[in-house]
Amino acid sequence: MATKSSIHIKPCNIASSEAHNRRTAEYMRHIGESRIYVVPELSTDNEQWINPDFGSPDLRMHYDNIRQMVKEKTGRAMQEKERERKGKNGKIVKIAGCSPIREGVLLVRSDTTLADVRKFGEECQRRWGITPLQIFLHKDEGHWLNGQPEAEDRESFKVGDRWFKPNYHAHIVFDWMNHETGKSRKLNDDDMMQMQTLASDILLMERGQSKAVTGKEHLERNDFIIEKQKAELQRMDAAKRHKEEQINLAEQELKQVKSEIRTDKLKKTATTAATAITSGVASLFGSGKLKELERANEKLQDEVSKRNTNIEKLQSQVQQMQKQHDTQIHNLREMHRQELDMKEKELSRLARIIDKAFRWFRCSGKCCAWKSFVPCWDSLKK
């Protein structure tokens, strides 16, 4: 399946971004003991570009320079932390802190070049004024497959004796500030959609589906939360079944071991069994393995118990949120019905007033215009 173009932008963590992007020696030592899959022998294919107009290549120093620039341009300190204020309706509104440096992760193809990504960054700067500071093209990340890749998989390849699924991507670090005004650039949802399309056009990739097409945000908030809770419930239920299967297998092994220990055959071959226990060849025999199996069984039982508790909590939350949602729908319907009743009463009252007015004009005979109109009104009432 071909990789679709996509870019995800978030505030840049300047404390860790460069270590990851530059593959520093300390970073590589750290991930060597973790589960982040970076294949060092593929790192030679990585490329990087630092904006020559950047000044200092250190992001922390650039961040401090931006902070000073904002103070000079606006006369106020840069609002870095999230803050709260009271809105006109009395509700508390959270305002996000300024993110002057942001980082985008752009999915690319295996043959995407650094020049392609630079072209994308330059076009972003031309359209929206966001300046690319650093670009890193990573072709050494991905994950190991458990076995052979699927038939339609054209990207996975062998590294040694194992199959590796690459995750080709680029990191683009942007300066998100207007250095003329000292204010942050404002990009709306339409701008971000255009950026996704721009990436697919420049990188010659199929565009990923927009949120407007997938409809993932069309659900009401409560419905969305309920769906998320249901999905989590299903995931935990599957994990619970898996653990229960492991427990059943462990219990079967335990019964088998206990049964074999009691057999006459095992008693007659005690010497052979002892030798097997010592050498570790017979993994199912021996008190040491038996105790280890019992401890593993107890641990699995404990995990299942914890997951049962979590599932019950999630079920309770889903039921409660469903009740709240039903109550809200009922209240809205009731309000709508009351509004219709009020409008019907008002229309009835106005009809009575108009009817009295016509009768008065018809009886008084003071206005010929009204006299000529009364028959029409009478015919309409009939």
mmCIF file of C-alpha atoms in Angstrom:
data_model
loop_
_atom_site.group_PDB
_atom_site.id
_atom_site.type_symbol
_atom_site.label_atom_id
_atom_site.label_comp_id
_atom_site.label_asym_id
_atom_site.label_seq_id
_atom_site.Cartn_x
_atom_site.Cartn_y
_atom_site.Cartn_z
ATOM 1 C CA MET A 1 0.000 0.000 0.000
ATOM 2 C CA ALA A 2 1.475 3.363 -1.039
ATOM 3 C CA THR A 3 2.235 5.870 1.691
ATOM 4 C CA LYS A 4 -0.088 8.875 1.576
ATOM 5 C CA SER A 5 1.226 12.384 2.128
ATOM 6 C CA SER A 6 0.651 13.820 5.574
ATOM 7 C CA ILE A 7 2.148 16.486 7.803
ATOM 8 C CA HIS A 8 1.505 16.855 11.523
ATOM 9 C CA ILE A 9 2.653 20.071 13.207
ATOM 10 C CA LYS A 10 2.993 20.626 16.956
ATOM 11 C CA PRO A 11 5.019 22.864 19.323
ATOM 12 C CA CYS A 12 8.676 21.917 19.097
ATOM 13 C CA ASN A 13 10.236 20.358 22.189
ATOM 14 C CA ILE A 14 13.559 22.187 21.890
ATOM 15 C CA ALA A 15 15.023 20.177 24.769
ATOM 16 C CA SER A 16 14.880 16.878 22.857
ATOM 17 C CA SER A 17 14.188 17.681 19.204
ATOM 18 C CA GLU A 18 17.776 18.195 18.051
ATOM 19 C CA ALA A 19 19.083 15.085 19.837
ATOM 20 C CA HIS A 20 16.560 12.929 17.981
ATOM 21 C CA ASN A 21 16.882 14.696 14.644
ATOM 22 C CA ARG A 22 20.691 14.810 14.629
ATOM 23 C CA ARG A 23 21.085 11.251 16.014
ATOM 24 C CA THR A 24 23.547 12.352 18.678
ATOM 25 C CA ALA A 25 25.792 9.693 20.254
ATOM 26 C CA GLU A 26 24.021 10.048 23.623
ATOM 27 C CA TYR A 27 20.616 9.662 21.957
ATOM 28 C CA MET A 28 21.728 6.530 20.083
ATOM 29 C CA ARG A 29 23.066 5.007 23.308
ATOM 30 C CA HIS A 30 19.759 5.727 25.026
ATOM 31 C CA ILE A 31 17.538 4.145 22.360
ATOM 32 C CA GLY A 32 19.814 1.130 22.189
ATOM 33 C CA GLU A 33 18.163 -0.053 25.394
ATOM 34 C CA SER A 34 14.638 1.038 24.451
ATOM 35 C CA ARG A 35 12.007 -0.104 21.968
ATOM 36 C CA ILE A 36 12.468 2.744 19.493
ATOM 37 C CA TYR A 37 13.516 1.088 16.252
ATOM 38 C CA VAL A 38 16.321 3.016 14.603
ATOM 39 C CA VAL A 39 18.624 0.942 12.437
ATOM 40 C CA PRO A 40 22.099 2.519 12.766
ATOM 41 C CA GLU A 41 23.396 0.991 9.522
ATOM 42 C CA LEU A 42 20.661 2.875 7.625
ATOM 43 C CA SER A 43 21.456 6.245 9.236
ATOM 44 C CA THR A 44 23.988 7.021 6.510
ATOM 45 C CA ASP A 45 21.017 7.662 4.175
ATOM 46 C CA ASN A 46 19.754 10.456 6.429
ATOM 47 C CA GLU A 47 20.209 14.065 5.287
ATOM 48 C CA GLN A 48 19.911 17.456 6.980
ATOM 49 C CA TRP A 49 19.765 21.145 6.122
ATOM 50 C CA ILE A 50 20.229 24.136 8.455
ATOM 51 C CA ASN A 51 18.960 27.537 7.309
ATOM 52 C CA PRO A 52 22.078 29.675 6.682
ATOM 53 C CA ASP A 53 20.095 32.758 7.775
ATOM 54 C CA PHE A 54 19.306 31.017 11.049
ATOM 55 C CA GLY A 55 22.289 32.517 12.861
ATOM 56 C CA SER A 56 22.956 30.165 15.737
ATOM 57 C CA PRO A 57 22.098 26.525 14.924
ATOM 58 C CA ASP A 58 21.048 26.031 18.556
ATOM 59 C CA LEU A 59 17.262 26.047 18.999
ATOM 60 C CA ARG A 60 17.442 27.173 22.627
ATOM 61 C CA MET A 61 19.430 30.274 21.633
ATOM 62 C CA HIS A 62 17.007 31.014 18.795
ATOM 63 C CA TYR A 63 14.081 30.657 21.199
ATOM 64 C CA ASP A 64 15.701 33.179 23.575
ATOM 65 C CA ASN A 65 16.261 35.556 20.655
ATOM 66 C CA ILE A 66 12.570 35.328 19.741
ATOM 67 C CA ARG A 67 11.598 36.053 23.341
ATOM 68 C CA GLN A 68 13.749 39.199 23.265
ATOM 69 C CA MET A 69 12.336 40.233 19.868
ATOM 70 C CA VAL A 70 8.733 39.937 21.121
ATOM 71 C CA LYS A 71 9.576 42.140 24.111
ATOM 72 C CA GLU A 72 11.120 44.794 21.843
ATOM 73 C CA LYS A 73 8.301 44.769 19.272
ATOM 74 C CA THR A 74 5.273 44.560 21.569
ATOM 75 C CA GLY A 75 6.567 45.954 24.842
ATOM 76 C CA ARG A 76 5.286 42.858 26.612
ATOM 77 C CA ALA A 77 6.834 39.579 27.639
ATOM 78 C CA MET A 78 6.025 36.580 25.458
ATOM 79 C CA GLN A 79 3.165 34.553 26.943
ATOM 80 C CA GLU A 80 4.790 31.122 27.102
ATOM 81 C CA LYS A 81 2.487 29.305 29.522
ATOM 82 C CA GLU A 82 -1.171 28.368 29.213
ATOM 83 C CA ARG A 83 -3.396 30.828 31.054
ATOM 84 C CA GLU A 84 -7.069 31.223 31.936
ATOM 85 C CA ARG A 85 -9.478 34.145 31.671
ATOM 86 C CA LYS A 86 -13.181 34.615 32.280
ATOM 87 C CA GLY A 87 -15.303 35.004 29.157
ATOM 88 C CA LYS A 88 -18.334 37.267 28.699
ATOM 89 C CA ASN A 89 -20.627 34.400 29.663
ATOM 90 C CA GLY A 90 -18.732 33.927 32.921
ATOM 91 C CA LYS A 91 -17.097 30.674 31.874
ATOM 92 C CA ILE A 92 -13.366 30.091 32.257
ATOM 93 C CA VAL A 93 -11.553 29.987 28.913
ATOM 94 C CA LYS A 94 -8.089 28.429 28.550
ATOM 95 C CA ILE A 95 -5.659 30.285 26.297
ATOM 96 C CA ALA A 96 -2.677 28.337 24.971
ATOM 97 C CA GLY A 97 0.770 29.791 25.429
ATOM 98 C CA CYS A 98 2.815 31.054 22.502
ATOM 99 C CA SER A 99 4.645 28.395 20.458
ATOM 100 C CA PRO A 100 7.244 30.397 18.496
ATOM 101 C CA ILE A 101 9.057 27.283 17.234
ATOM 102 C CA ARG A 102 7.006 24.417 15.826
ATOM 103 C CA GLU A 103 7.974 21.099 14.297
ATOM 104 C CA GLY A 104 6.253 19.287 11.472
ATOM 105 C CA VAL A 105 6.634 15.577 10.721
ATOM 106 C CA LEU A 106 6.156 15.010 6.994
ATOM 107 C CA LEU A 107 5.646 11.521 5.534
ATOM 108 C CA VAL A 108 7.766 11.004 2.410
ATOM 109 C CA ARG A 109 8.638 8.304 -0.145
ATOM 110 C CA SER A 110 11.799 6.233 -0.266
ATOM 111 C CA ASP A 111 13.081 8.328 -3.192
ATOM 112 C CA THR A 112 12.173 11.734 -1.704
ATOM 113 C CA THR A 113 15.216 14.007 -1.642
ATOM 114 C CA LEU A 114 16.290 16.789 0.693
ATOM 115 C CA ALA A 115 15.749 19.226 -2.186
ATOM 116 C CA ASP A 116 12.085 18.132 -2.409
ATOM 117 C CA VAL A 117 11.503 18.847 1.278
ATOM 118 C CA ARG A 118 13.357 22.172 1.039
ATOM 119 C CA LYS A 119 11.054 23.175 -1.839
ATOM 120 C CA PHE A 120 8.044 22.383 0.354
ATOM 121 C CA GLY A 121 9.488 24.493 3.209
ATOM 122 C CA GLU A 122 10.219 27.433 0.904
ATOM 123 C CA GLU A 123 6.663 27.371 -0.448
ATOM 124 C CA CYS A 124 5.292 27.318 3.124
ATOM 125 C CA GLN A 125 7.369 30.400 3.875
ATOM 126 C CA ARG A 126 6.133 32.166 0.735
ATOM 127 C CA ARG A 127 2.456 31.429 1.422
ATOM 128 C CA TRP A 128 2.173 31.692 5.188
ATOM 129 C CA GLY A 129 5.361 33.405 6.404
ATOM 130 C CA ILE A 130 6.546 30.464 8.508
ATOM 131 C CA THR A 131 10.315 30.109 8.148
ATOM 132 C CA PRO A 132 11.988 26.672 7.973
ATOM 133 C CA LEU A 133 14.967 26.634 10.339
ATOM 134 C CA GLN A 134 16.027 22.993 10.140
ATOM 135 C CA ILE A 135 15.146 20.030 7.916
ATOM 136 C CA PHE A 136 16.052 16.427 8.711
ATOM 137 C CA LEU A 137 15.309 13.573 6.308
ATOM 138 C CA HIS A 138 15.099 10.258 8.215
ATOM 139 C CA LYS A 139 15.274 6.921 6.408
ATOM 140 C CA ASP A 140 16.494 4.750 9.294
ATOM 141 C CA GLU A 141 13.298 4.463 11.359
ATOM 142 C CA GLY A 142 10.534 1.877 11.248
ATOM 143 C CA HIS A 143 9.643 -1.405 12.923
ATOM 144 C CA TRP A 144 10.545 -5.061 12.649
ATOM 145 C CA LEU A 145 8.004 -7.497 11.210
ATOM 146 C CA ASN A 146 7.220 -10.739 13.000
ATOM 147 C CA GLY A 147 7.509 -12.699 9.781
ATOM 148 C CA GLN A 148 7.186 -12.249 6.030
ATOM 149 C CA PRO A 149 5.590 -8.986 4.752
ATOM 150 C CA GLU A 150 2.156 -9.087 3.129
ATOM 151 C CA ALA A 151 1.915 -9.580 -0.628
ATOM 152 C CA GLU A 152 0.962 -5.933 -1.320
ATOM 153 C CA ASP A 153 3.803 -4.604 0.851
ATOM 154 C CA ARG A 154 6.387 -3.106 -1.517
ATOM 155 C CA GLU A 155 8.346 -1.095 1.063
ATOM 156 C CA SER A 156 9.610 -3.680 3.570
ATOM 157 C CA PHE A 157 13.063 -5.148 3.064
ATOM 158 C CA LYS A 158 15.487 -7.442 4.826
ATOM 159 C CA VAL A 159 18.127 -6.226 7.274
ATOM 160 C CA GLY A 160 20.202 -9.261 8.061
ATOM 161 C CA ASP A 161 17.805 -12.146 8.698
ATOM 162 C CA ARG A 162 14.785 -10.015 9.671
ATOM 163 C CA TRP A 163 12.200 -8.037 7.698
ATOM 164 C CA PHE A 164 12.064 -4.310 8.373
ATOM 165 C CA LYS A 165 9.123 -1.947 7.629
ATOM 166 C CA PRO A 166 10.584 1.572 7.105
ATOM 167 C CA ASN A 167 8.911 4.801 8.156
ATOM 168 C CA TYR A 168 10.294 7.374 5.737
ATOM 169 C CA HIS A 169 9.689 10.902 7.033
ATOM 170 C CA ALA A 170 11.163 14.365 7.422
ATOM 171 C CA HIS A 171 11.244 16.757 10.367
ATOM 172 C CA ILE A 172 10.808 20.451 9.512
ATOM 173 C CA VAL A 173 11.424 22.928 12.328
ATOM 174 C CA PHE A 174 9.630 26.245 11.662
ATOM 175 C CA ASP A 175 9.982 29.748 13.114
ATOM 176 C CA TRP A 176 6.259 30.565 13.518
ATOM 177 C CA MET A 177 6.719 34.281 14.320
ATOM 178 C CA ASN A 178 6.215 37.505 12.372
ATOM 179 C CA HIS A 179 9.439 39.338 13.177
ATOM 180 C CA GLU A 180 7.983 42.652 11.956
ATOM 181 C CA THR A 181 5.122 42.706 14.458
ATOM 182 C CA GLY A 182 6.420 40.361 17.159
ATOM 183 C CA LYS A 183 3.251 38.293 16.900
ATOM 184 C CA SER A 184 2.660 34.647 16.063
ATOM 185 C CA ARG A 185 1.487 33.592 12.604
ATOM 186 C CA LYS A 186 -2.186 32.587 12.501
ATOM 187 C CA LEU A 187 -3.028 29.579 10.328
ATOM 188 C CA ASN A 188 -6.600 28.313 10.254
ATOM 189 C CA ASP A 189 -8.009 24.898 9.303
ATOM 190 C CA ASP A 190 -8.219 25.875 5.635
ATOM 191 C CA ASP A 191 -4.526 26.830 5.635
ATOM 192 C CA MET A 192 -3.604 23.458 7.145
ATOM 193 C CA MET A 193 -5.679 21.650 4.504
ATOM 194 C CA GLN A 194 -3.875 23.603 1.786
ATOM 195 C CA MET A 195 -0.554 22.623 3.373
ATOM 196 C CA GLN A 196 -1.510 18.934 3.138
ATOM 197 C CA THR A 197 -2.355 19.389 -0.554
ATOM 198 C CA LEU A 198 0.896 21.279 -1.131
ATOM 199 C CA ALA A 199 2.871 18.376 0.342
ATOM 200 C CA SER A 200 1.181 15.837 -1.959
ATOM 201 C CA ASP A 201 1.774 18.054 -5.029
ATOM 202 C CA ILE A 202 5.465 18.705 -4.368
ATOM 203 C CA LEU A 203 6.319 15.191 -3.194
ATOM 204 C CA LEU A 204 4.188 13.550 -5.946
ATOM 205 C CA MET A 205 2.261 11.494 -3.408
ATOM 206 C CA GLU A 206 -1.397 10.631 -2.928
ATOM 207 C CA ARG A 207 -3.014 13.086 -0.561
ATOM 208 C CA GLY A 208 -4.250 11.732 2.763
ATOM 209 C CA GLN A 209 -7.973 12.131 3.450
ATOM 210 C CA SER A 210 -9.019 15.377 5.092
ATOM 211 C CA LYS A 211 -10.932 15.414 8.362
ATOM 212 C CA ALA A 212 -13.699 17.109 6.425
ATOM 213 C CA VAL A 213 -13.966 13.985 4.231
ATOM 214 C CA THR A 214 -13.558 11.311 6.889
ATOM 215 C CA GLY A 215 -16.106 12.999 9.172
ATOM 216 C CA LYS A 216 -14.166 12.032 12.279
ATOM 217 C CA GLU A 217 -15.025 15.327 13.948
ATOM 218 C CA HIS A 218 -18.662 15.446 12.868
ATOM 219 C CA LEU A 219 -19.816 13.591 15.968
ATOM 220 C CA GLU A 220 -21.141 15.551 18.911
ATOM 221 C CA ARG A 221 -18.739 15.710 21.827
ATOM 222 C CA ASN A 222 -20.613 13.205 23.997
ATOM 223 C CA ASP A 223 -21.083 10.797 21.080
ATOM 224 C CA PHE A 224 -17.389 11.048 20.245
ATOM 225 C CA ILE A 225 -16.344 10.311 23.828
ATOM 226 C CA ILE A 226 -18.748 7.379 24.023
ATOM 227 C CA GLU A 227 -17.332 5.910 20.807
ATOM 228 C CA LYS A 228 -13.802 6.280 22.161
ATOM 229 C CA GLN A 229 -14.787 4.579 25.402
ATOM 230 C CA LYS A 230 -16.441 1.734 23.495
ATOM 231 C CA ALA A 231 -13.299 1.255 21.388
ATOM 232 C CA GLU A 232 -11.141 1.204 24.510
ATOM 233 C CA LEU A 233 -13.556 -1.270 26.095
ATOM 234 C CA GLN A 234 -13.258 -3.589 23.099
ATOM 235 C CA ARG A 235 -9.476 -3.352 23.188
ATOM 236 C CA MET A 236 -9.317 -4.187 26.872
ATOM 237 C CA ASP A 237 -11.807 -7.012 26.406
ATOM 238 C CA ALA A 238 -9.573 -8.524 23.712
ATOM 239 C CA ALA A 239 -6.551 -8.152 25.987
ATOM 240 C CA LYS A 240 -8.506 -9.816 28.783
ATOM 241 C CA ARG A 241 -9.376 -12.787 26.569
ATOM 242 C CA HIS A 242 -5.730 -13.098 25.570
ATOM 243 C CA LYS A 243 -4.635 -13.131 29.206
ATOM 244 C CA GLU A 244 -7.313 -15.678 30.067
ATOM 245 C CA GLU A 245 -6.016 -17.927 27.299
ATOM 246 C CA GLN A 246 -2.511 -17.586 28.721
ATOM 247 C CA ILE A 247 -3.830 -18.515 32.166
ATOM 248 C CA ASN A 248 -5.629 -21.567 30.777
ATOM 249 C CA LEU A 249 -2.460 -22.717 29.042
ATOM 250 C CA ALA A 250 -0.441 -22.141 32.217
ATOM 251 C CA GLU A 251 -2.997 -24.066 34.282
ATOM 252 C CA GLN A 252 -2.910 -26.958 31.816
ATOM 253 C CA GLU A 253 0.874 -27.048 32.001
ATOM 254 C CA LEU A 254 0.668 -26.922 35.784
ATOM 255 C CA LYS A 255 -1.784 -29.839 35.901
ATOM 256 C CA GLN A 256 0.377 -31.816 33.515
ATOM 257 C CA VAL A 257 3.487 -31.251 35.601
ATOM 258 C CA LYS A 258 1.712 -32.199 38.854
ATOM 259 C CA SER A 259 0.240 -35.297 37.210
ATOM 260 C CA GLU A 260 3.574 -36.443 35.859
ATOM 261 C CA ILE A 261 5.242 -35.891 39.216
ATOM 262 C CA ARG A 262 2.736 -38.309 40.775
ATOM 263 C CA THR A 263 3.191 -41.057 38.168
ATOM 264 C CA ASP A 264 5.099 -44.246 38.890
ATOM 265 C CA LYS A 265 7.092 -43.715 35.728
ATOM 266 C CA LEU A 266 8.535 -40.468 37.053
ATOM 267 C CA LYS A 267 9.368 -42.117 40.369
ATOM 268 C CA LYS A 268 11.267 -44.938 38.613
ATOM 269 C CA THR A 269 13.239 -42.449 36.539
ATOM 270 C CA ALA A 270 14.012 -40.038 39.389
ATOM 271 C CA THR A 271 17.694 -39.948 38.574
ATOM 272 C CA THR A 272 17.071 -39.093 34.918
ATOM 273 C CA ALA A 273 14.534 -36.435 35.903
ATOM 274 C CA ALA A 274 16.957 -34.901 38.397
ATOM 275 C CA THR A 275 19.612 -34.682 35.719
ATOM 276 C CA ALA A 276 17.133 -33.051 33.350
ATOM 277 C CA ILE A 277 16.138 -30.562 36.027
ATOM 278 C CA THR A 278 19.741 -29.643 36.706
ATOM 279 C CA SER A 279 20.612 -29.129 33.053
ATOM 280 C CA GLY A 280 17.401 -27.246 32.322
ATOM 281 C CA VAL A 281 16.599 -29.455 29.324
ATOM 282 C CA ALA A 282 13.189 -30.575 30.596
ATOM 283 C CA SER A 283 11.551 -27.155 31.040
ATOM 284 C CA LEU A 284 8.298 -28.601 32.353
ATOM 285 C CA PHE A 285 9.821 -30.809 35.085
ATOM 286 C CA GLY A 286 11.215 -29.893 38.493
ATOM 287 C CA SER A 287 10.040 -27.945 41.507
ATOM 288 C CA GLY A 288 11.886 -24.794 40.409
ATOM 289 C CA LYS A 289 10.012 -24.652 37.122
ATOM 290 C CA LEU A 290 6.816 -25.600 38.902
ATOM 291 C CA LYS A 291 7.134 -22.697 41.315
ATOM 292 C CA GLU A 292 8.018 -20.371 38.461
ATOM 293 C CA LEU A 293 4.922 -21.521 36.591
ATOM 294 C CA GLU A 294 2.747 -20.994 39.656
ATOM 295 C CA ARG A 295 4.134 -17.468 40.130
ATOM 296 C CA ALA A 296 3.464 -16.690 36.461
ATOM 297 C CA ASN A 297 -0.068 -18.027 36.871
ATOM 298 C CA GLU A 298 -0.683 -15.842 39.923
ATOM 299 C CA LYS A 299 0.693 -12.813 38.079
ATOM 300 C CA LEU A 300 -1.601 -13.424 35.121
ATOM 301 C CA GLN A 301 -4.592 -13.888 37.444
ATOM 302 C CA ASP A 302 -3.769 -10.550 39.061
ATOM 303 C CA GLU A 303 -3.525 -8.816 35.682
ATOM 304 C CA VAL A 304 -6.888 -10.243 34.594
ATOM 305 C CA SER A 305 -8.444 -9.053 37.855
ATOM 306 C CA LYS A 306 -7.093 -5.547 37.284
ATOM 307 C CA ARG A 307 -8.356 -5.511 33.700
ATOM 308 C CA ASN A 308 -11.789 -6.712 34.871
ATOM 309 C CA THR A 309 -11.886 -3.763 37.261
ATOM 310 C CA ASN A 310 -10.883 -1.332 34.491
ATOM 311 C CA ILE A 311 -13.474 -2.786 32.117
ATOM 312 C CA GLU A 312 -16.205 -2.430 34.744
ATOM 313 C CA LYS A 313 -15.192 1.208 35.281
ATOM 314 C CA LEU A 314 -15.274 1.900 31.538
ATOM 315 C CA GLN A 315 -18.665 0.207 31.210
ATOM 316 C CA SER A 316 -19.991 2.346 34.025
ATOM 317 C CA GLN A 317 -18.596 5.500 32.397
ATOM 318 C CA VAL A 318 -20.116 4.600 29.031
ATOM 319 C CA GLN A 319 -23.523 3.925 30.620
ATOM 320 C CA GLN A 320 -23.393 7.176 32.571
ATOM 321 C CA MET A 321 -22.429 9.208 29.493
ATOM 322 C CA GLN A 322 -25.167 7.508 27.465
ATOM 323 C CA LYS A 323 -27.709 8.467 30.132
ATOM 324 C CA GLN A 324 -26.463 12.062 30.084
ATOM 325 C CA HIS A 325 -26.704 12.099 26.305
ATOM 326 C CA ASP A 326 -30.289 10.721 26.385
ATOM 327 C CA THR A 327 -31.236 13.307 29.010
ATOM 328 C CA GLN A 328 -29.830 16.114 26.854
ATOM 329 C CA ILE A 329 -31.777 14.906 23.810
ATOM 330 C CA HIS A 330 -34.974 14.642 25.899
ATOM 331 C CA ASN A 331 -34.468 18.170 27.284
ATOM 332 C CA LEU A 332 -33.912 19.585 23.797
ATOM 333 C CA ARG A 333 -37.061 17.908 22.487
ATOM 334 C CA GLU A 334 -39.049 19.185 25.446
ATOM 335 C CA MET A 335 -37.767 22.742 24.905
ATOM 336 C CA HIS A 336 -38.642 22.492 21.208
ATOM 337 C CA ARG A 337 -42.172 21.269 22.044
ATOM 338 C CA GLN A 338 -42.689 24.110 24.531
ATOM 339 C CA GLU A 339 -41.513 26.674 21.982
ATOM 340 C CA LEU A 340 -43.972 25.303 19.410
ATOM 341 C CA ASP A 341 -46.824 25.446 21.949
ATOM 342 C CA MET A 342 -46.005 29.072 22.753
ATOM 343 C CA LYS A 343 -45.888 29.994 19.064
ATOM 344 C CA GLU A 344 -49.219 28.269 18.410
ATOM 345 C CA LYS A 345 -50.830 30.139 21.318
ATOM 346 C CA GLU A 346 -49.399 33.426 20.062
ATOM 347 C CA LEU A 347 -50.699 32.786 16.541
ATOM 348 C CA SER A 348 -54.126 31.921 17.927
ATOM 349 C CA ARG A 349 -54.151 35.130 19.981
ATOM 350 C CA LEU A 350 -53.188 37.235 16.950
ATOM 351 C CA ALA A 351 -55.892 35.548 14.846
ATOM 352 C CA ARG A 352 -58.524 36.474 17.438
ATOM 353 C CA ILE A 353 -57.335 40.115 17.489
ATOM 354 C CA ILE A 354 -57.428 40.340 13.679
ATOM 355 C CA ASP A 355 -60.902 38.791 13.605
ATOM 356 C CA LYS A 356 -62.188 41.326 16.132
ATOM 357 C CA ALA A 357 -60.656 44.165 14.141
ATOM 358 C CA PHE A 358 -62.387 43.075 10.947
ATOM 359 C CA ARG A 359 -65.729 42.725 12.692
ATOM 360 C CA TRP A 360 -65.350 46.210 14.161
ATOM 361 C CA PHE A 361 -64.540 47.819 10.814
ATOM 362 C CA ARG A 362 -67.379 45.967 9.081
ATOM 363 C CA CYS A 363 -69.925 47.115 11.643
ATOM 364 C CA SER A 364 -68.779 50.728 11.915
ATOM 365 C CA GLY A 365 -68.707 51.340 8.139
ATOM 366 C CA LYS A 366 -66.134 54.087 8.636
ATOM 367 C CA CYS A 367 -63.646 52.885 6.055
ATOM 368 C CA CYS A 368 -64.692 51.932 2.550
ATOM 369 C CA ALA A 369 -61.360 50.268 1.945
ATOM 370 C CA TRP A 370 -61.931 47.923 4.801
ATOM 371 C CA LYS A 371 -65.549 47.364 3.629
ATOM 372 C CA SER A 372 -64.318 46.261 0.239
ATOM 373 C CA PHE A 373 -61.839 43.917 1.859
ATOM 374 C CA VAL A 374 -64.234 42.293 4.353
ATOM 375 C CA PRO A 375 -65.954 40.002 1.804
ATOM 376 C CA CYS A 376 -62.541 38.685 0.761
ATOM 377 C CA TRP A 377 -61.698 37.970 4.382
ATOM 378 C CA ASP A 378 -65.101 36.244 4.882
ATOM 379 C CA SER A 379 -64.549 34.090 1.819
ATOM 380 C CA LEU A 380 -61.118 33.097 3.073
ATOM 381 C CA LYS A 381 -62.516 32.128 6.451
ATOM 382 C CA LYS A 382 -65.045 29.898 4.736
#
